[in-house]
Each structure stands twice: as structure tokens, then as C-alpha cells.
mmCIF file of C-alpha atoms in Angstrom:
data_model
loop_
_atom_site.group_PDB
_atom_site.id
_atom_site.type_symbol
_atom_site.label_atom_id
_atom_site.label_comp_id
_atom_site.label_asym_id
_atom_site.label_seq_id
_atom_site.Cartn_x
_atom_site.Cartn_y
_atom_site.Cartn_z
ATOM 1 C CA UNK A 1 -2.907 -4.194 22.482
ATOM 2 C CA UNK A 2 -6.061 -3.747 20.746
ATOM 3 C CA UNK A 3 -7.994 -6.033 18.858
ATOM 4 C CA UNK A 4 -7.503 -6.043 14.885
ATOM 5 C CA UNK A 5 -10.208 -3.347 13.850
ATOM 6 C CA UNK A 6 -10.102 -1.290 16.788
ATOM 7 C CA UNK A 7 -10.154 2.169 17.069
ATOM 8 C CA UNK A 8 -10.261 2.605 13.716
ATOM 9 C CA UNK A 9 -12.880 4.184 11.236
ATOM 10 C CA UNK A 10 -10.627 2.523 8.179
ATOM 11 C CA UNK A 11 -10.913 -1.365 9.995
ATOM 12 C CA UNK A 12 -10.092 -2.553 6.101
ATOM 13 C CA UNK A 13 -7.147 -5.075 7.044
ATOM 14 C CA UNK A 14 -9.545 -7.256 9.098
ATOM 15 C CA UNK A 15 -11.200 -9.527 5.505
ATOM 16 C CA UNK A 16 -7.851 -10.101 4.874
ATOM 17 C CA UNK A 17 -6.282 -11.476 7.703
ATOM 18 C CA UNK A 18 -7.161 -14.900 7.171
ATOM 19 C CA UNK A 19 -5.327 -14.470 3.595
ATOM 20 C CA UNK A 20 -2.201 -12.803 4.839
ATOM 21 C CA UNK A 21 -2.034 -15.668 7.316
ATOM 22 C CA UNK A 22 -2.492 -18.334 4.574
ATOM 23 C CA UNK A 23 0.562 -16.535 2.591
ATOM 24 C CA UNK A 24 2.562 -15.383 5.079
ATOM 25 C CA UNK A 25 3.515 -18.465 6.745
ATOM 26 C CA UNK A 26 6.651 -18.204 8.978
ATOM 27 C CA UNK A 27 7.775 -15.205 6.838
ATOM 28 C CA UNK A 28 7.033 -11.530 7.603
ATOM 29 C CA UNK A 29 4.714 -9.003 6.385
ATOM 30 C CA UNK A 30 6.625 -6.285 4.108
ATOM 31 C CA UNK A 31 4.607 -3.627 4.710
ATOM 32 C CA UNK A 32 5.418 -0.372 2.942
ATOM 33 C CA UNK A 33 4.731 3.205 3.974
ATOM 34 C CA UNK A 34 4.234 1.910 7.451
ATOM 35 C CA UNK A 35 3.481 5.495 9.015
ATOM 36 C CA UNK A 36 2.427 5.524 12.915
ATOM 37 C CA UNK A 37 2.295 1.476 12.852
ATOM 38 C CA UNK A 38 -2.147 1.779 12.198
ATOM 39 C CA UNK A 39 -2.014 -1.433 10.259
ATOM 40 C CA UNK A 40 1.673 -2.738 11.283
ATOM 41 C CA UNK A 41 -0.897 -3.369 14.791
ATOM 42 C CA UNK A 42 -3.318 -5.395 13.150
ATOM 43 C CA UNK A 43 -1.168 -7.332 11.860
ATOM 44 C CA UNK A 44 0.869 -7.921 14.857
ATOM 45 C CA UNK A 45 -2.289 -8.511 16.984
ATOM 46 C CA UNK A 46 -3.343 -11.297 14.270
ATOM 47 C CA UNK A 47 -0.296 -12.828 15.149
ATOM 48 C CA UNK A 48 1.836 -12.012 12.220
ATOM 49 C CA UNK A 49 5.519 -10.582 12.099
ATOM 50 C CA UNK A 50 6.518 -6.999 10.301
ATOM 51 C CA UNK A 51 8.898 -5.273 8.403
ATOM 52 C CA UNK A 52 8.024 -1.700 8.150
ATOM 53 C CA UNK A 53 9.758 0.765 5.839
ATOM 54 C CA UNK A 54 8.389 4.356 6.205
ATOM 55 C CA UNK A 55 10.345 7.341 5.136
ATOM 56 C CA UNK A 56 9.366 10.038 8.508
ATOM 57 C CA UNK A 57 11.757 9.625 11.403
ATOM 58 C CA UNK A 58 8.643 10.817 13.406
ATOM 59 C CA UNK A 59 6.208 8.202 12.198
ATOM 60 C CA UNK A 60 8.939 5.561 12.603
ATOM 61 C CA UNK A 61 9.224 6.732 15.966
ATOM 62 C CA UNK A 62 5.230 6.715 16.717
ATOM 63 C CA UNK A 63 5.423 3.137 15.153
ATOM 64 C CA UNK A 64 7.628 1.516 17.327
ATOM 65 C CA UNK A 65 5.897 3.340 20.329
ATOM 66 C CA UNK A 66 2.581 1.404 18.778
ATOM 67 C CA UNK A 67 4.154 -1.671 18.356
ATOM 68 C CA UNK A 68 6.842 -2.383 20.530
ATOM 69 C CA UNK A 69 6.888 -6.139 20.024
ATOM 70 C CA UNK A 70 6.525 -8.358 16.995
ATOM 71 C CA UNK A 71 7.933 -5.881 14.107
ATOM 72 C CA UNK A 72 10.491 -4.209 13.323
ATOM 73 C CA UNK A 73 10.500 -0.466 11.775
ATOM 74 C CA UNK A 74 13.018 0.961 9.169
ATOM 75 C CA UNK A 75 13.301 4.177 8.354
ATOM 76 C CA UNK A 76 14.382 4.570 4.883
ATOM 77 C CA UNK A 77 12.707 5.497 1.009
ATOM 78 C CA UNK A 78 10.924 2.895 -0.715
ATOM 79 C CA UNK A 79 13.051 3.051 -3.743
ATOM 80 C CA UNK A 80 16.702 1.951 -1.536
ATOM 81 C CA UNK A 81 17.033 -1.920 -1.313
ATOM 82 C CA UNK A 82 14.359 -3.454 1.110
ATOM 83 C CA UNK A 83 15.439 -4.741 4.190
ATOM 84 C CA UNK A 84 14.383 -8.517 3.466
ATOM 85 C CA UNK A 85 15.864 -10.886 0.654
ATOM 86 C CA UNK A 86 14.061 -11.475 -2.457
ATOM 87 C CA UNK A 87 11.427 -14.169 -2.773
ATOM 88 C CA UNK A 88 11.377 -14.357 0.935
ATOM 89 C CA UNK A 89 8.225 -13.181 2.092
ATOM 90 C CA UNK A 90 4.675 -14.163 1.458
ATOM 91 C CA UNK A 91 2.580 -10.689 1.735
ATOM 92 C CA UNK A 92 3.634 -7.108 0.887
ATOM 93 C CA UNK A 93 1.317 -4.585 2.138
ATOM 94 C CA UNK A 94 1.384 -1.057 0.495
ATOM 95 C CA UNK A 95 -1.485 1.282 1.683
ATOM 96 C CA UNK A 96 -2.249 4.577 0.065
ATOM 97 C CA UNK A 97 1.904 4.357 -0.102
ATOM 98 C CA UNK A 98 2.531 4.335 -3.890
ATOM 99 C CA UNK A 99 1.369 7.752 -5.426
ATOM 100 C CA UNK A 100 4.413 9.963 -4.773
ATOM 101 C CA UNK A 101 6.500 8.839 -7.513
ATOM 102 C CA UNK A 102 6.928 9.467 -11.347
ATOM 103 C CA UNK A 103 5.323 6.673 -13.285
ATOM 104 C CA UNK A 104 8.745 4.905 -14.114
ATOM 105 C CA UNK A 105 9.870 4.681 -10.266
ATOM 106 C CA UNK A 106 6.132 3.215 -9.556
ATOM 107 C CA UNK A 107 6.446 0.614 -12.204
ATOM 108 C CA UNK A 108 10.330 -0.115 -10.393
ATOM 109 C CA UNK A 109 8.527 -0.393 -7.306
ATOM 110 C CA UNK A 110 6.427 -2.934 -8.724
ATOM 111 C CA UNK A 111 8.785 -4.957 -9.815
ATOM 112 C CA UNK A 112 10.939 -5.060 -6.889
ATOM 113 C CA UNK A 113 7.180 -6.000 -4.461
ATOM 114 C CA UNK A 114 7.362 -8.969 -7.147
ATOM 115 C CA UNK A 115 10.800 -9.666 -6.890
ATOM 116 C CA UNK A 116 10.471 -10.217 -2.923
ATOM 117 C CA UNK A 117 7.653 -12.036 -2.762
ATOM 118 C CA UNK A 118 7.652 -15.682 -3.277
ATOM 119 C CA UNK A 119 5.884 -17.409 -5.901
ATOM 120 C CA UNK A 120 2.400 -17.768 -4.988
ATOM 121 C CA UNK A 121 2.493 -14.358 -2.487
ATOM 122 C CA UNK A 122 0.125 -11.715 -2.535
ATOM 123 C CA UNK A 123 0.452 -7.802 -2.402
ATOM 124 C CA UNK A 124 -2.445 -6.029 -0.652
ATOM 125 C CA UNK A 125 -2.794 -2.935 -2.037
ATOM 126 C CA UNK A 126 -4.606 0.317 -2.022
ATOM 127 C CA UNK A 127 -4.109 3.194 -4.287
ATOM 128 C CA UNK A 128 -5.586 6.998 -4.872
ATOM 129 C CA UNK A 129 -8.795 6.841 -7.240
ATOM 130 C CA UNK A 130 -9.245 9.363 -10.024
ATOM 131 C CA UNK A 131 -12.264 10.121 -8.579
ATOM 132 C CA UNK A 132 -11.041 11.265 -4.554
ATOM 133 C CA UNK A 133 -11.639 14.925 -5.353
ATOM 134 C CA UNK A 134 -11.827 15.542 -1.988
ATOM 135 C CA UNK A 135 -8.061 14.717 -1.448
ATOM 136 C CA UNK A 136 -6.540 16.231 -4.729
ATOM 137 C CA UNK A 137 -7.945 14.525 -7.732
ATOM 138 C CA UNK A 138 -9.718 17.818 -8.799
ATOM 139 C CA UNK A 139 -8.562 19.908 -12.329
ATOM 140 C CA UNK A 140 -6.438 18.574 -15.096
ATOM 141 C CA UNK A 141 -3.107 16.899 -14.419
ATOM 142 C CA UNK A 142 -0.038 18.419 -15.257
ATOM 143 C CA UNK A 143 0.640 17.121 -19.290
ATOM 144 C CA UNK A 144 2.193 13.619 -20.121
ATOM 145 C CA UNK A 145 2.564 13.043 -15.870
ATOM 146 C CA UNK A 146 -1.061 10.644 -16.237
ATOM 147 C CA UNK A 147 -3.205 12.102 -13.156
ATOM 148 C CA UNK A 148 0.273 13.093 -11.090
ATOM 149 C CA UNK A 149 -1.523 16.165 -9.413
ATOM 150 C CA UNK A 150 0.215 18.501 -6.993
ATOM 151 C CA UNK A 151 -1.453 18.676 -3.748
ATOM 152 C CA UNK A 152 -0.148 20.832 -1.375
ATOM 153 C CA UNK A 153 3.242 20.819 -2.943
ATOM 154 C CA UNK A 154 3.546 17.297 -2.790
ATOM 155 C CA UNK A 155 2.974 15.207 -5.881
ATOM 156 C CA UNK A 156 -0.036 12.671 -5.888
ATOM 157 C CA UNK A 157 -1.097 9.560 -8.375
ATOM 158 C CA UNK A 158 -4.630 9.082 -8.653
ATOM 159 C CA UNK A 159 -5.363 5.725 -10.265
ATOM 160 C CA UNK A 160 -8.218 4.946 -13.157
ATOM 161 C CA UNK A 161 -8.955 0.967 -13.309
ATOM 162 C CA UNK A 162 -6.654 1.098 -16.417
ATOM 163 C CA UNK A 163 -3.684 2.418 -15.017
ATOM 164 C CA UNK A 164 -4.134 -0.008 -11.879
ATOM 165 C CA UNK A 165 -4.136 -2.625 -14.497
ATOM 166 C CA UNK A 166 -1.485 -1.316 -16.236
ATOM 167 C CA UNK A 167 0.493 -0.862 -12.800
ATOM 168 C CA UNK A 168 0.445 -4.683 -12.476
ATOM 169 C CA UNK A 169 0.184 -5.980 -16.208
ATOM 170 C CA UNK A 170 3.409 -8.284 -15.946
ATOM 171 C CA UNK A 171 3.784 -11.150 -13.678
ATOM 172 C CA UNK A 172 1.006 -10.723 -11.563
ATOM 173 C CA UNK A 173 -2.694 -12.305 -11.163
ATOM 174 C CA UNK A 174 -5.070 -10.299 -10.059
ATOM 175 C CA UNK A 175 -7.152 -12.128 -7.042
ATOM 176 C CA UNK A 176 -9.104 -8.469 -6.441
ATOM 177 C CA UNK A 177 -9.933 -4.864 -7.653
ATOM 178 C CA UNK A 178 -12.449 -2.821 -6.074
ATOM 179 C CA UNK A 179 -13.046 0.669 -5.882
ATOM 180 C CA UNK A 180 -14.299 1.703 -2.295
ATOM 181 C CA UNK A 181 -15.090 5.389 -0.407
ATOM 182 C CA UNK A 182 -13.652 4.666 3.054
ATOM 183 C CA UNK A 183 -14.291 7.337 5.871
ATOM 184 C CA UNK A 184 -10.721 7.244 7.202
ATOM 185 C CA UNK A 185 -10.212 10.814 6.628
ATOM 186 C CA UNK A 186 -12.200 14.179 7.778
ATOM 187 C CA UNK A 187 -13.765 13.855 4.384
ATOM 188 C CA UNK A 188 -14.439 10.262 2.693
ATOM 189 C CA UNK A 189 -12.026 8.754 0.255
ATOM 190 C CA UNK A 190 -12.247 7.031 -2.547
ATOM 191 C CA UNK A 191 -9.500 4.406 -3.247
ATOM 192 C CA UNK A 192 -8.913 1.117 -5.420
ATOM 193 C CA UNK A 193 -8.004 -2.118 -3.285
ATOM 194 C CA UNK A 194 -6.372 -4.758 -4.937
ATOM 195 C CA UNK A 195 -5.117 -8.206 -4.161
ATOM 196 C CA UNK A 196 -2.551 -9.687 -6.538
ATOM 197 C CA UNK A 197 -0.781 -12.974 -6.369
ATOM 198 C CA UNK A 198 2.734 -13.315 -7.497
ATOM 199 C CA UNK A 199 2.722 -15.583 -10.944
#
């Protein structure tokens, strides 16, 4: 396998690493919206164990062809019970994963990254910025659905600081929040990062 970083123009796991070992422990990585195993590598190659959900039966597929040893791959939605017990792992990673739901389902799914995370664990996160008009945050949302855009048929959340905030207002510290334009895509992206501890 590759080193962590490699062969990527989005190498934004590697500051962390040191981190996710610190929390992780013994326990897995919960990593959600694992796609093609990009990160779910890093991870591995840092020497850490994961439990990918990730909803495309191709992209589970493409994972476990990435990763062969040292995770395991699920393919389900984020919103059925996760695969691991609550408050048993030390790190939930959800990248660019969280936008395709209405506000109420997000605000479940934070809760339930809380509920499985031991006290003191962290959730490494990265979510759609209000201002990444060059992947759908362009013309005014659709009324009362709070920046839920539809992009190419498929629904979108794009984040202000406030809403972040607002995301992750109960239970949580925040460690980190950053907004960042990343060339990961054809065009650049702009995203919020966060790091949260579990209260």
C-alpha cells in the first residue's frame, strides 16, 4: 500500500493522524460515507482499524479492492443502526458525507456519531461551505430547506459557520473549525473541517 498522503491532491487526513491515533486506541475508526476506501487507506496504512458504511454497492466494492486488509466495508444508509455498539469507538470520520439529508435526519445523525463515540472521542468532519459555488452552492435555496440546493437532482447542504455550529450545539466541544478551498475536485472546493470531542 501507499503511504498516508499519496496519490492524492486532497492529502487532508495526514495532520490528523497523530489525533485519531491518540483517540482511537484499540477501537476502530467509524468512518462514514466511506466511498472507494480514499481515506479508509490512510487510515489503514497509519495503522488504524475501519468500519466503513457507504451506501453504493460499487464503491463498497472498489473499497474492499483498496483495502483488502485491516477494515471492514458495509454497505448500508447512514440513517440504519451502525454496525458498532454505542460508546465504543474513539473517532468517527464523516467526509463531505452529511449534506444529503433534510435538516432533522442531519441533526439524528449527529446524535447517533455522539452516541457511539466514547466520552472523550472526536468526530473529524468536513462539510459543504455556502460559499462552493463551483459544486452547487449557487442561487437561492429552495424556502424553509436552509441552503438544501438541488444539484443535479440530488439534494445538497451547504454549511454557513452558524449552521455548523448549530449542527453540533449539544454535547459536543469543538477542538476545530476551519473553512478551507481544497483542490480535490476538477474545480477547487470550498469546505468547513471540524474536529469535535465528545463531552
Amino acid at each position: 500500500m501507499t503511504s498516508p498522503g499519496a496519490n492524492t491532491t486532497d492529502p487532508w487526513l495526514d495532520r490528523w493522524l497523530d489525533l485519531v491515533a491518540e483517540r482511537a486506541g484499540a477501537a476502530p475508526v467509524l468512518e462514514l460515507g466511506c466511498g472507494t476506501g480514499r481515506d479508509s487507506a490512510v487510515l489503514v496504512n497509519a495503522g488504524q482499524r475501519v468500519v466503513g458504511i457507504e451506501l453504493s454497492t460499487e464503491s463498497v466494492a472498489a473499497a474492499r479492492a483498496r483495502v483488502p486488509h485491516g477494515a471492514e466495508f458495509h454497505r448500508t444508509d447512514f440513517r440504519a443502526p451502525f454496525p458498532v455498539a454505542d460508546g465504543s469507538v474513539g473517532v468517527v470520520l464523516a467526509s463531505l458525507s452529511l449534506h444529503y439529508f433534510a435538516w432533522d435526519e442531519t441533526l439524528a445523525l449527529a446524535r447517533r456519531m455522539h452516541c457511539v463515540l466514547r466520552p472523550g472521542g472526536v468526530l473529524l468532519c468536513r462539510l459543504n461551505s455556502v460559499n462552493d459555488f463551483h459544486h452547487g452552492a449557487s442561487g437561492p435555496p429552495p424556502k424553509g430547506e436552509d441552503s438544501f440546493y438541488l444539484v443535479d437532482g440530488v439534494p445538497k447542504r451547504f454549511f454557513d459557520r452558524e449552521a455548523v455550529e448549530r449542527l453540533f450545539a449539544e454535547g459536543w466541544r469543538m477542538l476545530r473549525l476551519e473553512e478551507l478551498t481544497v483542490e480535490r475536485y476538477e474545480q477547487p472546493k470550498v469546505l468547513w473541517e471540524a474536529v469535535l470531542e465528545r463531552k
